[in-house]
Tab-separated table of C-alpha atoms in Angstrom:
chain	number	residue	atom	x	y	z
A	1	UNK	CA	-13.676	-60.852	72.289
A	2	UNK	CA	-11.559	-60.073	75.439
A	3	UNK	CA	-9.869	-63.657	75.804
A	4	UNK	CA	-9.055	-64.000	71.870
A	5	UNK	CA	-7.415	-60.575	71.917
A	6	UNK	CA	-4.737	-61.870	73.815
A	7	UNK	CA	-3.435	-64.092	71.927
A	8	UNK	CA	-3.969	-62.863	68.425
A	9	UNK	CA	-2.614	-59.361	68.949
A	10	UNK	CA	0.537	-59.306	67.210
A	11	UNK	CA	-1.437	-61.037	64.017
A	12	UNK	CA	-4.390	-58.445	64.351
A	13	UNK	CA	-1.757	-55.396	64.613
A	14	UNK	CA	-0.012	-56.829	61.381
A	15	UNK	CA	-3.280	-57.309	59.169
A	16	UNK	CA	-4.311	-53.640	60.311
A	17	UNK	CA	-1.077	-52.207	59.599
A	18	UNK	CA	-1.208	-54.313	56.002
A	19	UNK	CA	-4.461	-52.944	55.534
A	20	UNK	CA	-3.433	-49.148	56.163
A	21	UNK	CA	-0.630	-49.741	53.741
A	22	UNK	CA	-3.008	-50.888	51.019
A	23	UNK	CA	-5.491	-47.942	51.279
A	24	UNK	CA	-2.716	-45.720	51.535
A	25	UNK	CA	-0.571	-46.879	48.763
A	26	UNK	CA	2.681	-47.332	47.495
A	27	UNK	CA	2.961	-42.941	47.340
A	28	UNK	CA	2.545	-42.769	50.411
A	29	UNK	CA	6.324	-43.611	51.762
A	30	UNK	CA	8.267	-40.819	49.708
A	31	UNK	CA	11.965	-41.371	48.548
A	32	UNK	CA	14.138	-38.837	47.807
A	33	UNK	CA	16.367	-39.585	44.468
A	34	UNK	CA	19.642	-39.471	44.656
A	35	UNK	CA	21.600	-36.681	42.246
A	36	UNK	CA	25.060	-36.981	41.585
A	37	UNK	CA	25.580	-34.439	39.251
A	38	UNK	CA	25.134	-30.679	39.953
A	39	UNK	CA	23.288	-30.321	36.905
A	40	UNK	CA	19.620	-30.194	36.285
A	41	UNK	CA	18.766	-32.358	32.359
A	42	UNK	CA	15.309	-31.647	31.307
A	43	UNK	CA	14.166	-35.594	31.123
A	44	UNK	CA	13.286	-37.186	27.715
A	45	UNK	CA	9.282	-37.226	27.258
A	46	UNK	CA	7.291	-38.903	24.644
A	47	UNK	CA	6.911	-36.975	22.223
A	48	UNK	CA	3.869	-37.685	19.807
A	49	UNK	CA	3.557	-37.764	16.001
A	50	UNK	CA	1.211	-34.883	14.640
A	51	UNK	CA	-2.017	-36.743	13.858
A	52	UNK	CA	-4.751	-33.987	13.090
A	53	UNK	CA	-8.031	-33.588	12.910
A	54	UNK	CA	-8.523	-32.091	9.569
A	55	UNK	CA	-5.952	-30.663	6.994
A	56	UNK	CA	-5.378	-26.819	7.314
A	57	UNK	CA	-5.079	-26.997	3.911
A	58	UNK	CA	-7.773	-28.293	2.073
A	59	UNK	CA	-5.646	-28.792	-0.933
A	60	UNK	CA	-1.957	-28.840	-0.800
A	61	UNK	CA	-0.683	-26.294	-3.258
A	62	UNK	CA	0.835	-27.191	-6.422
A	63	UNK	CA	4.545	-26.182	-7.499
A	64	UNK	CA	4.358	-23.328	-9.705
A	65	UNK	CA	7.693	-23.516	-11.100
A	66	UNK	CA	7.340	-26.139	-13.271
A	67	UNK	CA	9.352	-27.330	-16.696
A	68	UNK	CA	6.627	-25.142	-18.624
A	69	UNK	CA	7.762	-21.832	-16.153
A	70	UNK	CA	10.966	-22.782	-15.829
A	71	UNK	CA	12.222	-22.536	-19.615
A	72	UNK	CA	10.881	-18.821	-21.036
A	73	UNK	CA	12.253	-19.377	-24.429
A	74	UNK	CA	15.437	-20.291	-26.456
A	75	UNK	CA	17.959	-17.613	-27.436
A	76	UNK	CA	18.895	-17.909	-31.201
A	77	UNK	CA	21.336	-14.622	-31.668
A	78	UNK	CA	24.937	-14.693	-33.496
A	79	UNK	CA	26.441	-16.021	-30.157
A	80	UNK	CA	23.747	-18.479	-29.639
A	81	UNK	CA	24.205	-19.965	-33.110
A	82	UNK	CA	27.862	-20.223	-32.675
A	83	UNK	CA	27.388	-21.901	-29.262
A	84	UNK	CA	24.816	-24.343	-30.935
A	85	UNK	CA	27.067	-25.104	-34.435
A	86	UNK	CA	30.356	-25.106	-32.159
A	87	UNK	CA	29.672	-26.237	-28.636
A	88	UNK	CA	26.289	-28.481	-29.214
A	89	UNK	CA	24.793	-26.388	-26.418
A	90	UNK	CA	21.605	-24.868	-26.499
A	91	UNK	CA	20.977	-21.259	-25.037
A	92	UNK	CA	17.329	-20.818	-22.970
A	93	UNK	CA	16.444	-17.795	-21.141
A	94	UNK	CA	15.072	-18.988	-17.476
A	95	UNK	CA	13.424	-17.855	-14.846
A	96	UNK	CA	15.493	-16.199	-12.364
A	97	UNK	CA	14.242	-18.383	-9.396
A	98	UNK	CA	15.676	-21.732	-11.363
A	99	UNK	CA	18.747	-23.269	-10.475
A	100	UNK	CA	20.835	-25.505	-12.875
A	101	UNK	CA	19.507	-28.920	-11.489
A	102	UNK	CA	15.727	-27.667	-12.444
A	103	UNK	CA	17.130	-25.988	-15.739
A	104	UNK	CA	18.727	-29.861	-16.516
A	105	UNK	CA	15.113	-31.710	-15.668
A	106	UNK	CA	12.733	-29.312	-17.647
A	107	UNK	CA	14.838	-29.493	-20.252
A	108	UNK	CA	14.824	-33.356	-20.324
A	109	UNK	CA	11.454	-33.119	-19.646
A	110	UNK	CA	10.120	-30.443	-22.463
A	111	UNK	CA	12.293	-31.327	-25.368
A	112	UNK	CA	13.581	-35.014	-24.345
A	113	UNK	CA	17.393	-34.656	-24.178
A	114	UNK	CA	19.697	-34.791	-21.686
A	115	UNK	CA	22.048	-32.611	-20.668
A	116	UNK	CA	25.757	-32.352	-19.942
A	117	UNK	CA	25.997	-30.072	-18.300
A	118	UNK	CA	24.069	-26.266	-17.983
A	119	UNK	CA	26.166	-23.069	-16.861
A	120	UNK	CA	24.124	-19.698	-15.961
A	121	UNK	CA	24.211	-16.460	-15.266
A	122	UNK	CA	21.694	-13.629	-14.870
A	123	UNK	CA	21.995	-10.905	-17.607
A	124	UNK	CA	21.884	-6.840	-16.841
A	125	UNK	CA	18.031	-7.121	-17.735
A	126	UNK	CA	17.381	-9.462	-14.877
A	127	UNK	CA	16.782	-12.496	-16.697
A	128	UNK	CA	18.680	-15.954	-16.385
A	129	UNK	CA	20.631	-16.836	-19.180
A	130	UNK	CA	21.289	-21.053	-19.397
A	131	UNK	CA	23.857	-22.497	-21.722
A	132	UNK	CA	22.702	-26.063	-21.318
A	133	UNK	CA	25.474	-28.659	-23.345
A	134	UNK	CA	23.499	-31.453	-24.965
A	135	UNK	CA	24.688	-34.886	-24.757
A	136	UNK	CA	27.510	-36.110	-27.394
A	137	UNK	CA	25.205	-38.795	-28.956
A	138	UNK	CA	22.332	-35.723	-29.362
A	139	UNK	CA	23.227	-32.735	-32.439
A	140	UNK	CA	22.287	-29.259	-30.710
A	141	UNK	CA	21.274	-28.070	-34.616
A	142	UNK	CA	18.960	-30.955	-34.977
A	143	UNK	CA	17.420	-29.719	-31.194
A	144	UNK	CA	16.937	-26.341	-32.195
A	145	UNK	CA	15.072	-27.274	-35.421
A	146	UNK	CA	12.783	-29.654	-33.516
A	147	UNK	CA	12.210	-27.034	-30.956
A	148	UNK	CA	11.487	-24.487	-34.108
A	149	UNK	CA	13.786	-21.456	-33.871
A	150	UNK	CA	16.257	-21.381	-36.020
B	1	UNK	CA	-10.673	-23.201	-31.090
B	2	UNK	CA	-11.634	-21.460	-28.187
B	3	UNK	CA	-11.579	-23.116	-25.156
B	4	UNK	CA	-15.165	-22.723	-22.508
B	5	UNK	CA	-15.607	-22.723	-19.234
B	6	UNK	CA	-18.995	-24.829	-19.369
B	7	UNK	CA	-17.019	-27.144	-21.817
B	8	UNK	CA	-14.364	-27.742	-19.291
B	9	UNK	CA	-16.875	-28.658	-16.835
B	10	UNK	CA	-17.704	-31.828	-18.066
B	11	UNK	CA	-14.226	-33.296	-18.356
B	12	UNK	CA	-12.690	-35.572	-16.042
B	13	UNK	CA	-9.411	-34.460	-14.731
B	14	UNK	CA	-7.163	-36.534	-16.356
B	15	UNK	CA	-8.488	-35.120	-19.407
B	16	UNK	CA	-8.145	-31.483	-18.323
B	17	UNK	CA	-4.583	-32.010	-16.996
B	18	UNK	CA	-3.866	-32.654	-20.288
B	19	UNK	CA	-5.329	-29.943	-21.946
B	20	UNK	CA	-3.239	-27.553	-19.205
B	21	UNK	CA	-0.134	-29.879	-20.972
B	22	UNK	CA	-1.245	-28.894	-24.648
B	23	UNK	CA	-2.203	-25.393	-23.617
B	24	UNK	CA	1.175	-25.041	-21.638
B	25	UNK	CA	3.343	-26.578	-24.617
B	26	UNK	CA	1.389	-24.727	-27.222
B	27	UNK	CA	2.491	-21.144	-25.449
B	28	UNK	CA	5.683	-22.536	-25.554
B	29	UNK	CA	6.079	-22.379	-28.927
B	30	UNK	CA	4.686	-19.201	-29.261
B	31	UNK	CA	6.714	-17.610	-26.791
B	32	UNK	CA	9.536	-19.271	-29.191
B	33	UNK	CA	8.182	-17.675	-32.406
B	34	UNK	CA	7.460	-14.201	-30.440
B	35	UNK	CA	11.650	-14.156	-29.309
B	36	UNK	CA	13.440	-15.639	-32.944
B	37	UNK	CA	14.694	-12.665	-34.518
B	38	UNK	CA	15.076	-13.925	-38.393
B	39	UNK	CA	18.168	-13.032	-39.340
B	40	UNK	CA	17.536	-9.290	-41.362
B	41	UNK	CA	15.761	-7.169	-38.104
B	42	UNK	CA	16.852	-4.246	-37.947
B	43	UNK	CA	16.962	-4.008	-34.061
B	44	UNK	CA	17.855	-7.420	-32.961
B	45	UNK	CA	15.359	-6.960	-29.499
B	46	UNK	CA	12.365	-6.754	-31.882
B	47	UNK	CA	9.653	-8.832	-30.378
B	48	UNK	CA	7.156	-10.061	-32.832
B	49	UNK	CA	3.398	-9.933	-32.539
B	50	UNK	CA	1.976	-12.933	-32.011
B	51	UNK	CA	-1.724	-12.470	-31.100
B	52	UNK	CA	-2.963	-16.075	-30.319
B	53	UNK	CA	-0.610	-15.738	-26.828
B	54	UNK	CA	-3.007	-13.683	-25.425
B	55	UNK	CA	-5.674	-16.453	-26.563
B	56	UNK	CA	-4.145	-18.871	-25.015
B	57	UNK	CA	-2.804	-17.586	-21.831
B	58	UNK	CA	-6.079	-16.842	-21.324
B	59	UNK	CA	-7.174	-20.220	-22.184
B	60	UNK	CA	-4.606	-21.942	-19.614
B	61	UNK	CA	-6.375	-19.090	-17.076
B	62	UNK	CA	-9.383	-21.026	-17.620
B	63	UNK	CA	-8.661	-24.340	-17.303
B	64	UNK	CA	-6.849	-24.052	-14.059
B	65	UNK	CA	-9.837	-22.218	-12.715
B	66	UNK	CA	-12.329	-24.683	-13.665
B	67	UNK	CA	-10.046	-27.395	-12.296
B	68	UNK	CA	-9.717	-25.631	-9.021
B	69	UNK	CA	-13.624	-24.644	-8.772
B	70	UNK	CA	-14.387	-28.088	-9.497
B	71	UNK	CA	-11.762	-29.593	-7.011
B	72	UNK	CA	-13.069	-27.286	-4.134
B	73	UNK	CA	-16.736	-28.120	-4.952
B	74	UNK	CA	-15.709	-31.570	-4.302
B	75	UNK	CA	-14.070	-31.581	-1.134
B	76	UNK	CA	-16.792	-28.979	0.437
B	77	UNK	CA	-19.333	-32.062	-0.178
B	78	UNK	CA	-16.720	-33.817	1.144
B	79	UNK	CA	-16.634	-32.177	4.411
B	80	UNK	CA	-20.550	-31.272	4.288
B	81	UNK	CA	-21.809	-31.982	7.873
B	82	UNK	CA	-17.656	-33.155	9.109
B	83	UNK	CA	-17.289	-31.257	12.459
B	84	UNK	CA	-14.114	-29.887	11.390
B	85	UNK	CA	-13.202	-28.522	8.146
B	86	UNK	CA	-10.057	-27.275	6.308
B	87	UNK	CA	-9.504	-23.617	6.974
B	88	UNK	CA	-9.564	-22.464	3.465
B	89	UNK	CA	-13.267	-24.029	2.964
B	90	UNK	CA	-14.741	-21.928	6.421
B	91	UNK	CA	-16.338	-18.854	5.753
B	92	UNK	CA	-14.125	-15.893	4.834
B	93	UNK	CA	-16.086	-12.778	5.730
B	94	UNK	CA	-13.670	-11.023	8.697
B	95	UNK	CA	-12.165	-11.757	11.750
B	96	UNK	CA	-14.366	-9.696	13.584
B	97	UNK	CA	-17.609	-11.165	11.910
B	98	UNK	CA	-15.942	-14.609	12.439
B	99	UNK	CA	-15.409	-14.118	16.502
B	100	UNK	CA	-18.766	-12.470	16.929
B	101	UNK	CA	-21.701	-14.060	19.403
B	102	UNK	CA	-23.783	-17.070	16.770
B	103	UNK	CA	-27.247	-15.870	16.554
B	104	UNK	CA	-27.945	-18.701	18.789
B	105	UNK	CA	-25.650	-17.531	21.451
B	106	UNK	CA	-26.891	-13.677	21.320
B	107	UNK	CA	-30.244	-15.260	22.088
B	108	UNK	CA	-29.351	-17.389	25.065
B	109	UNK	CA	-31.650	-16.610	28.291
B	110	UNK	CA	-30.981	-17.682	31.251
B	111	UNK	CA	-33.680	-19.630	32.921
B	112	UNK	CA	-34.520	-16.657	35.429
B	113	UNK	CA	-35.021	-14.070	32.929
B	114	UNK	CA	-37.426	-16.746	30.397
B	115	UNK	CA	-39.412	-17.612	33.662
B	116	UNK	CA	-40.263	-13.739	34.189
B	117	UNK	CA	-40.963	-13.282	30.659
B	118	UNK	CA	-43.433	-16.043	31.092
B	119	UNK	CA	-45.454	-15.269	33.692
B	120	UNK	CA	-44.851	-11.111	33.685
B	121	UNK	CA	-44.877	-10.383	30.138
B	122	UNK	CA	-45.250	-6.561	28.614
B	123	UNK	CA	-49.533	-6.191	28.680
B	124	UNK	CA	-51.358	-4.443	25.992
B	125	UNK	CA	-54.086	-2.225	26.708
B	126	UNK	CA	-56.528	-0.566	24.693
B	127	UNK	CA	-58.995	2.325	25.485
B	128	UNK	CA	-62.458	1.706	24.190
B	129	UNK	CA	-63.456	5.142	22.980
């Protein structure tokens, strides 16, 4: 050993140095980042869809204002008729939680006409009042017999 | 024609969705007939008796019940034996009864105490009179 050691020192010293660098690792020399800007960004993560387990909900629930819940009943008093005869518009008492868009699909949905346009307001009693104007090519009186009140 | 639960049971669910449609359209027009003041009331707010509503409120009652019995039945066989199910399917009782020690838990030992159980147990003695 003693006359070998000699002459391959410097490649011994290398291969053990190489072989402390490989069981230590590449964390072992630390480098600090450089920061440029005084402030501190929280860094963007990966950030996972929602893929779980089981549903909460064994059933997800149904809407319950539908075109059945959503139209109570048509209006046929003096001013209704007149807005039927005069205006082809139809008059429909609502629920309350409706808006005009819903009041425009149940009624194309229930009685298969569509609508102009539908104006509302809620009455002293609490209740939504719709005036709902049928389509030119549709008659309002022919509607309203279809629908039974008249 | 009055609508039963045990009848309901045996349609599909096509078939009752579309008795919930007939039901639904049916009220409908009897919530139209109970509001149409003909034209000689005396008090134009008069609401007419129509007696089948209650018939046939009723009836939708039903068939949503039997459609959500039956749905529920289904998706606990479902889950039978899954290691999670949905919350509404776990047992209800209360939140304390729900966080209390299983029966198999309350009777855990540890291997100390069975071991002196074994070999120590409580003796019985009798005096012969």
């Amino acid at each position: 050993m003693a006359p070998k050691t000699t002459a391959a020192a410097p490649a011994i010293k290398k291969a053990a140095a190489a072989k402390k660098a490989a069981l230590k690792g590449t964390a072992a020399k630390v480098t600090r980042k450089v920061r440029t800007n005084t402030t501190f960004r929280i860094p963007k993560t990966l950030r996972l869809a929602r893929t779980p387990k089981y549903p909460r909900r064994s059933v997800p629930r149904t809407p319950t204002l539908d075109a059945h819940a959503i139209i109570k009943f048509p209006l046929n008093t003096e001013s209704a008729m007149k807005k039927i005869e005069e205006d082809n518009t139809l008059v429909f008492i609502t629920d309350v939680r409706a808006n005009k868009r819903q009041i425009k699909d149940a009624v194309q949905r229930l009685y298969d006409v569509s609508a102009v346009k539908v104006n509302t307001l809620i009455r002293p009693d609490g209740a939504k009042k719709a005036y709902v104007k049928l389509d030119a090519d549709v008659e309002a009186l022919e509607v309203a017999n279809r629908i039974g009140f008249i | 024609a009055s609508v039963r639960a045990y009848e309901l049971r045996t349609k599909s669910k096509a078939e009752l969705a579309k008795d919930l449609e007939d039901l639904k359209t049916e009220l409908a027009s009897l919530r139209v007939k109970q509001h149409s003041s003909s034209s000689g009331n005396q008090q134009q707010q008069q609401q007419q008796s129509v007696p089948r509503i209650t018939t046939v409120r009723k009836a939708i009652a039903r068939v949503n019940t039997v459609i959500s019995q039956v749905q529920r039945d289904q998706l606990r066989l479902f889950y039978k034996g899954a290691k999670y199910t949905p919350l509404d399917l776990r047992v209800k009782k209360t939140r304390a009864i729900r966080r209390r020690l299983t029966n198999f838990e309350k009777a855990q030992k540890t291997v100390k105490a069975t071991k002196k159980e074994r070999h120590f147990p409580q003796r019985k003695y009798a005096i012969k009179a």
